[in-house]
Amino acid sequence: MARILIIEDNQANMKLACLLLRSAGHTVLCAVDAETGLTLARSDQPDLILMDIQLPGMDGLAATALLKQDPLTAAIPVIALTAMAMKADAEKTRIAGCDAYIVKPLRYQELYAAIDALLTDEAPRAVGDDQPPVPKCSLRPPSATQPAPGQQLAHVEARRDGRLILVAEDNESNRKVIERQLALLGFAADFSGNGSLALERWKGGGYAMLLTDLQMPVMDGYELIEAIRSQERGVGRIPIVVMTASASRRNTQRHRMPDMDDYLSKPLQLAELKAALEAWLPAGAASEP
């Protein structure tokens, strides 16, 4: 895993960036101004820098230019972060020496893709060597359906504390996003690619909530909900929140079933997911970590 330096003066933006990186297992260094950031970059030699452009005193562009002029830090990739979505900003960051450019607020997939691309080792290879470049690190978590050994203990603890969520979703990209969002909110998750597998997991017990897509192979969300409710017999009723790709509340409302508790539109928004967890789980389990 990589060591990433964040130079950001906004506390909320700093907190979000730290959560995103630490949830992926990376070491985070923090600086709230350019001068401190430059000092940390020279002394700690991070693998990558996230640089806010609008910093107090020396701005991020000037700081990046100094980094690229210094032999000790010139090779460190810099991703510019700005709240101003203007074409002129992109050109300014390029001239200053930034290696990538992201508009705030940070979006998960855009940030992960930029970091993965910059932390890929493109070392020269011998002629005829067709092997792909070896990544120095990756923000992609282990397979969502099979937790890594280090995650298994977290799953056990989450089950014990009522913070383990069962997710039925057949789209791999959606599973990765949901996994990161739940992790940011302090929850662990088990994932199933269809309703039939989710039903078998539910029978094992220990889940605080079911998040389910409606359109899935083998057994869809409607059938999954019906099967669970028919087998609960009124004992230990699990909260069920439906996820639908419909962006319209009116269209989403048509998916309502008497046996579901709530619904969320995809792609899931972190604030809406947090609100659903708080609404349907005990206060202690759903409180922000």
CSV table of C-alpha atoms in Angstrom, one decimal:
chain,number,residue,atom,x,y,z
A,1,MET,CA,0.0,0.0,0.0
A,2,ALA,CA,1.0,3.6,-0.6
A,3,ARG,CA,1.8,6.6,1.5
A,4,ILE,CA,-0.2,9.5,0.3
A,5,LEU,CA,0.2,13.2,1.4
A,6,ILE,CA,-3.0,15.3,1.4
A,7,ILE,CA,-2.5,19.1,1.4
A,8,GLU,CA,-5.9,20.6,2.1
A,9,ASP,CA,-7.0,23.4,4.4
A,10,ASN,CA,-10.7,22.6,4.4
A,11,GLN,CA,-11.4,20.3,7.4
A,12,ALA,CA,-14.4,18.5,5.8
A,13,ASN,CA,-12.6,17.8,2.6
A,14,MET,CA,-9.6,16.6,4.5
A,15,LYS,CA,-11.7,14.2,6.5
A,16,LEU,CA,-13.4,12.8,3.5
A,17,ALA,CA,-10.1,12.2,1.6
A,18,CYS,CA,-8.6,10.6,4.7
A,19,LEU,CA,-11.5,8.2,5.1
A,20,LEU,CA,-11.4,7.2,1.4
A,21,LEU,CA,-7.7,6.5,1.5
A,22,ARG,CA,-7.5,4.8,4.9
A,23,SER,CA,-10.5,2.6,4.1
A,24,ALA,CA,-8.3,1.2,1.3
A,25,GLY,CA,-5.4,0.5,3.7
A,26,HIS,CA,-3.2,3.4,2.7
A,27,THR,CA,-1.1,5.5,5.0
A,28,VAL,CA,-2.1,9.1,5.0
A,29,LEU,CA,0.0,12.2,5.8
A,30,CYS,CA,-1.8,15.5,6.3
A,31,ALA,CA,-0.9,19.2,5.8
A,32,VAL,CA,-3.2,22.2,6.0
A,33,ASP,CA,-0.9,24.6,4.1
A,34,ALA,CA,1.6,24.5,1.3
A,35,GLU,CA,4.7,25.2,3.4
A,36,THR,CA,4.0,22.3,5.7
A,37,GLY,CA,3.2,20.1,2.8
A,38,LEU,CA,6.5,20.9,1.1
A,39,THR,CA,8.4,20.0,4.2
A,40,LEU,CA,6.6,16.7,4.6
A,41,ALA,CA,7.1,15.9,0.9
A,42,ARG,CA,10.8,16.4,1.2
A,43,SER,CA,11.2,14.6,4.6
A,44,ASP,CA,8.8,11.7,4.2
A,45,GLN,CA,8.9,11.1,0.4
A,46,PRO,CA,5.2,10.0,-0.1
A,47,ASP,CA,4.2,8.0,-3.1
A,48,LEU,CA,1.6,10.5,-4.2
A,49,ILE,CA,0.3,13.9,-3.3
A,50,LEU,CA,-3.3,15.2,-3.3
A,51,MET,CA,-2.9,19.0,-3.7
A,52,ASP,CA,-5.7,21.5,-3.0
A,53,ILE,CA,-5.3,24.5,-5.4
A,54,GLN,CA,-6.8,27.1,-3.2
A,55,LEU,CA,-4.6,27.1,-0.1
A,56,PRO,CA,-4.0,30.0,2.3
A,57,GLY,CA,-0.7,31.8,1.7
A,58,MET,CA,1.1,29.9,-1.0
A,59,ASP,CA,-1.5,28.3,-3.3
A,60,GLY,CA,-1.4,24.7,-4.6
A,61,LEU,CA,-0.1,25.6,-8.1
A,62,ALA,CA,2.9,27.5,-6.7
A,63,ALA,CA,3.6,24.6,-4.3
A,64,THR,CA,3.4,22.0,-7.1
A,65,ALA,CA,5.8,24.1,-9.2
A,66,LEU,CA,8.3,24.0,-6.3
A,67,LEU,CA,7.9,20.3,-5.9
A,68,LYS,CA,8.6,19.6,-9.5
A,69,GLN,CA,11.7,21.9,-9.4
A,70,ASP,CA,13.2,20.0,-6.4
A,71,PRO,CA,15.2,16.9,-7.4
A,72,LEU,CA,14.0,15.3,-4.1
A,73,THR,CA,10.3,15.6,-4.9
A,74,ALA,CA,10.1,16.0,-8.7
A,75,ALA,CA,9.2,12.4,-9.3
A,76,ILE,CA,6.2,12.4,-6.9
A,77,PRO,CA,2.9,12.4,-8.7
A,78,VAL,CA,0.6,15.3,-7.8
A,79,ILE,CA,-3.2,15.3,-8.2
A,80,ALA,CA,-4.7,18.8,-8.2
A,81,LEU,CA,-8.0,19.2,-6.3
A,82,THR,CA,-10.1,22.2,-7.0
A,83,ALA,CA,-13.7,23.3,-6.4
A,84,MET,CA,-13.7,25.4,-9.5
A,85,ALA,CA,-14.8,23.3,-12.5
A,86,MET,CA,-13.2,25.7,-15.1
A,87,LYS,CA,-11.3,24.8,-18.2
A,88,ALA,CA,-8.7,27.4,-17.4
A,89,ASP,CA,-7.9,25.6,-14.1
A,90,ALA,CA,-7.0,22.4,-16.0
A,91,GLU,CA,-4.5,24.3,-18.1
A,92,LYS,CA,-3.0,26.0,-15.1
A,93,THR,CA,-2.5,22.7,-13.3
A,94,ARG,CA,-0.8,21.2,-16.3
A,95,ILE,CA,1.6,24.1,-16.6
A,96,ALA,CA,2.4,24.0,-12.9
A,97,GLY,CA,3.3,20.3,-13.3
A,98,CYS,CA,0.3,18.5,-11.8
A,99,ASP,CA,-0.1,14.9,-13.1
A,100,ALA,CA,-3.9,14.8,-12.8
A,101,TYR,CA,-6.8,17.1,-12.1
A,102,ILE,CA,-10.0,16.3,-10.1
A,103,VAL,CA,-12.9,18.6,-9.3
A,104,LYS,CA,-14.3,18.6,-5.7
A,105,PRO,CA,-16.4,17.3,-4.1
A,106,LEU,CA,-14.4,14.1,-4.6
A,107,ARG,CA,-16.1,11.3,-6.4
A,108,TYR,CA,-15.1,7.8,-5.5
A,109,GLN,CA,-14.5,6.2,-8.9
A,110,GLU,CA,-12.7,9.3,-10.4
A,111,LEU,CA,-10.3,9.5,-7.4
A,112,TYR,CA,-9.6,5.8,-7.4
A,113,ALA,CA,-9.0,5.7,-11.1
A,114,ALA,CA,-6.6,8.7,-11.0
A,115,ILE,CA,-4.6,7.3,-8.1
A,116,ASP,CA,-4.4,3.8,-9.6
A,117,ALA,CA,-3.2,5.2,-12.9
A,118,LEU,CA,-0.4,7.3,-11.3
A,119,LEU,CA,0.8,4.6,-9.0
A,120,THR,CA,1.4,2.1,-11.8
A,121,ASP,CA,5.1,1.3,-12.2
A,122,GLU,CA,6.0,2.0,-15.9
A,123,ALA,CA,9.6,0.9,-15.5
A,124,PRO,CA,11.4,0.1,-18.9
A,125,ARG,CA,11.1,-3.5,-20.0
A,126,ALA,CA,13.4,-5.6,-22.2
A,127,VAL,CA,12.5,-5.7,-25.9
A,128,GLY,CA,10.0,-8.4,-26.5
A,129,ASP,CA,8.7,-8.4,-23.0
A,130,ASP,CA,5.0,-8.1,-23.3
A,131,GLN,CA,4.2,-8.4,-19.6
A,132,PRO,CA,1.8,-5.6,-18.3
A,133,PRO,CA,3.2,-3.0,-15.9
A,134,VAL,CA,3.2,-4.0,-12.3
A,135,PRO,CA,1.1,-1.8,-10.1
A,136,LYS,CA,2.8,-0.3,-7.0
A,137,CYS,CA,-0.5,-0.3,-5.2
A,138,SER,CA,-4.2,-0.5,-5.9
A,139,LEU,CA,-7.2,1.0,-4.2
A,140,ARG,CA,-9.4,-1.8,-5.3
A,141,PRO,CA,-10.5,-3.9,-2.4
A,142,PRO,CA,-10.5,-7.7,-2.4
A,143,SER,CA,-13.4,-9.5,-3.9
A,144,ALA,CA,-16.6,-8.4,-2.3
A,145,THR,CA,-18.0,-11.9,-2.2
A,146,GLN,CA,-14.9,-13.4,-0.4
A,147,PRO,CA,-13.4,-11.1,2.3
A,148,ALA,CA,-9.7,-11.3,2.7
A,149,PRO,CA,-8.4,-12.9,5.9
A,150,GLY,CA,-7.8,-9.5,7.5
A,151,GLN,CA,-11.4,-8.6,6.8
A,152,GLN,CA,-12.9,-11.7,8.3
A,153,LEU,CA,-12.3,-10.5,11.9
A,154,ALA,CA,-14.0,-7.2,11.0
A,155,HIS,CA,-17.0,-9.2,9.7
A,156,VAL,CA,-17.2,-11.2,12.9
A,157,GLU,CA,-17.1,-8.0,15.0
A,158,ALA,CA,-19.7,-6.3,12.8
A,159,ARG,CA,-22.0,-9.3,13.1
A,160,ARG,CA,-21.6,-9.2,16.9
A,161,ASP,CA,-22.3,-5.4,17.0
A,162,GLY,CA,-25.3,-5.5,14.7
A,163,ARG,CA,-23.3,-3.7,11.9
A,164,LEU,CA,-23.2,-6.5,9.2
A,165,ILE,CA,-25.3,-5.8,6.1
A,166,LEU,CA,-26.4,-8.3,3.5
A,167,VAL,CA,-26.3,-6.9,0.0
A,168,ALA,CA,-27.9,-8.6,-3.0
A,169,GLU,CA,-26.5,-7.0,-6.2
A,170,ASP,CA,-25.3,-8.6,-9.4
A,171,ASN,CA,-23.4,-5.6,-10.8
A,172,GLU,CA,-19.7,-5.7,-9.7
A,173,SER,CA,-19.1,-2.0,-10.0
A,174,ASN,CA,-22.1,-1.3,-7.8
A,175,ARG,CA,-20.9,-3.8,-5.3
A,176,LYS,CA,-17.6,-2.0,-5.0
A,177,VAL,CA,-19.1,1.4,-4.5
A,178,ILE,CA,-21.6,0.1,-1.9
A,179,GLU,CA,-18.8,-1.7,0.0
A,180,ARG,CA,-16.8,1.5,0.3
A,181,GLN,CA,-19.8,3.5,1.3
A,182,LEU,CA,-20.8,1.1,4.0
A,183,ALA,CA,-17.2,1.0,5.2
A,184,LEU,CA,-17.1,4.8,5.5
A,185,LEU,CA,-20.2,4.6,7.7
A,186,GLY,CA,-18.7,1.9,9.9
A,187,PHE,CA,-20.4,-1.2,8.5
A,188,ALA,CA,-19.2,-4.4,7.0
A,189,ALA,CA,-21.1,-6.3,4.2
A,190,ASP,CA,-21.6,-9.7,2.7
A,191,PHE,CA,-22.5,-9.7,-1.0
A,192,SER,CA,-24.5,-12.0,-3.2
A,193,GLY,CA,-24.8,-11.8,-6.9
A,194,ASN,CA,-28.4,-13.1,-7.1
A,195,GLY,CA,-31.4,-13.5,-4.8
A,196,SER,CA,-30.9,-17.3,-4.4
A,197,LEU,CA,-27.5,-16.9,-2.9
A,198,ALA,CA,-28.7,-14.0,-0.7
A,199,LEU,CA,-31.5,-16.1,0.6
A,200,GLU,CA,-29.0,-18.8,1.7
A,201,ARG,CA,-26.8,-16.2,3.4
A,202,TRP,CA,-29.8,-14.7,5.2
A,203,LYS,CA,-30.7,-18.2,6.5
A,204,GLY,CA,-27.4,-18.2,8.4
A,205,GLY,CA,-28.6,-15.2,10.4
A,206,GLY,CA,-26.7,-12.3,12.0
A,207,TYR,CA,-27.5,-9.6,9.5
A,208,ALA,CA,-28.8,-6.2,10.6
A,209,MET,CA,-30.3,-5.2,7.2
A,210,LEU,CA,-30.8,-6.4,3.6
A,211,LEU,CA,-30.0,-4.1,0.7
A,212,THR,CA,-31.3,-5.7,-2.5
A,213,ASP,CA,-31.5,-4.9,-6.1
A,214,LEU,CA,-34.7,-5.8,-7.9
A,215,GLN,CA,-33.4,-7.0,-11.2
A,216,MET,CA,-31.1,-10.0,-10.7
A,217,PRO,CA,-30.5,-13.4,-12.3
A,218,VAL,CA,-31.7,-16.7,-10.9
A,219,MET,CA,-34.0,-15.1,-8.2
A,220,ASP,CA,-34.9,-11.4,-8.5
A,221,GLY,CA,-35.4,-9.0,-5.6
A,222,TYR,CA,-39.2,-9.4,-5.6
A,223,GLU,CA,-38.8,-13.2,-5.1
A,224,LEU,CA,-36.1,-12.7,-2.5
A,225,ILE,CA,-38.2,-10.4,-0.4
A,226,GLU,CA,-41.2,-12.7,-0.7
A,227,ALA,CA,-39.2,-15.7,0.3
A,228,ILE,CA,-37.6,-14.0,3.4
A,229,ARG,CA,-40.9,-12.6,4.6
A,230,SER,CA,-42.7,-16.0,4.3
A,231,GLN,CA,-39.9,-17.7,6.3
A,232,GLU,CA,-39.6,-15.2,9.0
A,233,ARG,CA,-43.1,-16.0,10.4
A,234,GLY,CA,-43.1,-12.7,12.3
A,235,VAL,CA,-40.0,-13.5,14.3
A,236,GLY,CA,-36.8,-11.3,14.0
A,237,ARG,CA,-38.0,-9.3,11.1
A,238,ILE,CA,-35.1,-7.9,9.1
A,239,PRO,CA,-35.3,-4.4,7.6
A,240,ILE,CA,-35.3,-4.6,3.8
A,241,VAL,CA,-34.2,-1.6,1.7
A,242,VAL,CA,-34.7,-1.9,-2.1
A,243,MET,CA,-32.1,-0.4,-4.5
A,244,THR,CA,-33.4,0.7,-7.9
A,245,ALA,CA,-31.7,2.3,-10.9
A,246,SER,CA,-34.8,4.5,-11.5
A,247,ALA,CA,-33.8,8.1,-10.9
A,248,SER,CA,-37.5,9.2,-10.6
A,249,ARG,CA,-39.1,9.0,-7.2
A,250,ARG,CA,-42.4,8.4,-9.0
A,251,ASN,CA,-41.0,5.4,-10.9
A,252,THR,CA,-39.3,4.2,-7.7
A,253,GLN,CA,-42.5,4.4,-5.8
A,254,ARG,CA,-44.1,1.9,-8.2
A,255,HIS,CA,-41.6,-0.7,-6.9
A,256,ARG,CA,-42.9,-0.4,-3.4
A,257,MET,CA,-44.1,-3.7,-1.8
A,258,PRO,CA,-45.8,-4.2,1.5
A,259,ASP,CA,-42.9,-6.4,2.6
A,260,MET,CA,-40.1,-3.8,2.0
A,261,ASP,CA,-39.3,-1.1,4.4
A,262,ASP,CA,-37.6,1.6,2.2
A,263,TYR,CA,-36.0,2.2,-1.1
A,264,LEU,CA,-32.9,4.0,-2.5
A,265,SER,CA,-32.2,5.2,-6.0
A,266,LYS,CA,-28.9,4.1,-7.6
A,267,PRO,CA,-26.2,5.2,-7.8
A,268,LEU,CA,-26.5,5.3,-4.0
A,269,GLN,CA,-25.7,8.6,-2.3
A,270,LEU,CA,-23.7,8.4,0.9
A,271,ALA,CA,-26.0,10.7,2.8
A,272,GLU,CA,-29.2,8.8,1.7
A,273,LEU,CA,-27.6,5.5,2.6
A,274,LYS,CA,-26.6,6.9,6.0
A,275,ALA,CA,-30.2,8.1,6.6
A,276,ALA,CA,-31.7,4.7,5.7
A,277,LEU,CA,-29.3,3.0,8.2
A,278,GLU,CA,-30.2,5.4,10.9
A,279,ALA,CA,-33.9,5.0,10.2
A,280,TRP,CA,-34.0,1.2,10.3
A,281,LEU,CA,-31.3,0.1,12.7
A,282,PRO,CA,-30.9,0.6,16.4
A,283,ALA,CA,-29.4,4.0,17.3
A,284,GLY,CA,-26.2,2.5,18.6
A,285,ALA,CA,-25.5,0.5,15.5
A,286,ALA,CA,-26.4,3.2,13.0
A,287,SER,CA,-24.5,6.1,14.8
A,288,GLU,CA,-21.6,7.6,12.8
A,289,PRO,CA,-18.3,6.0,13.8
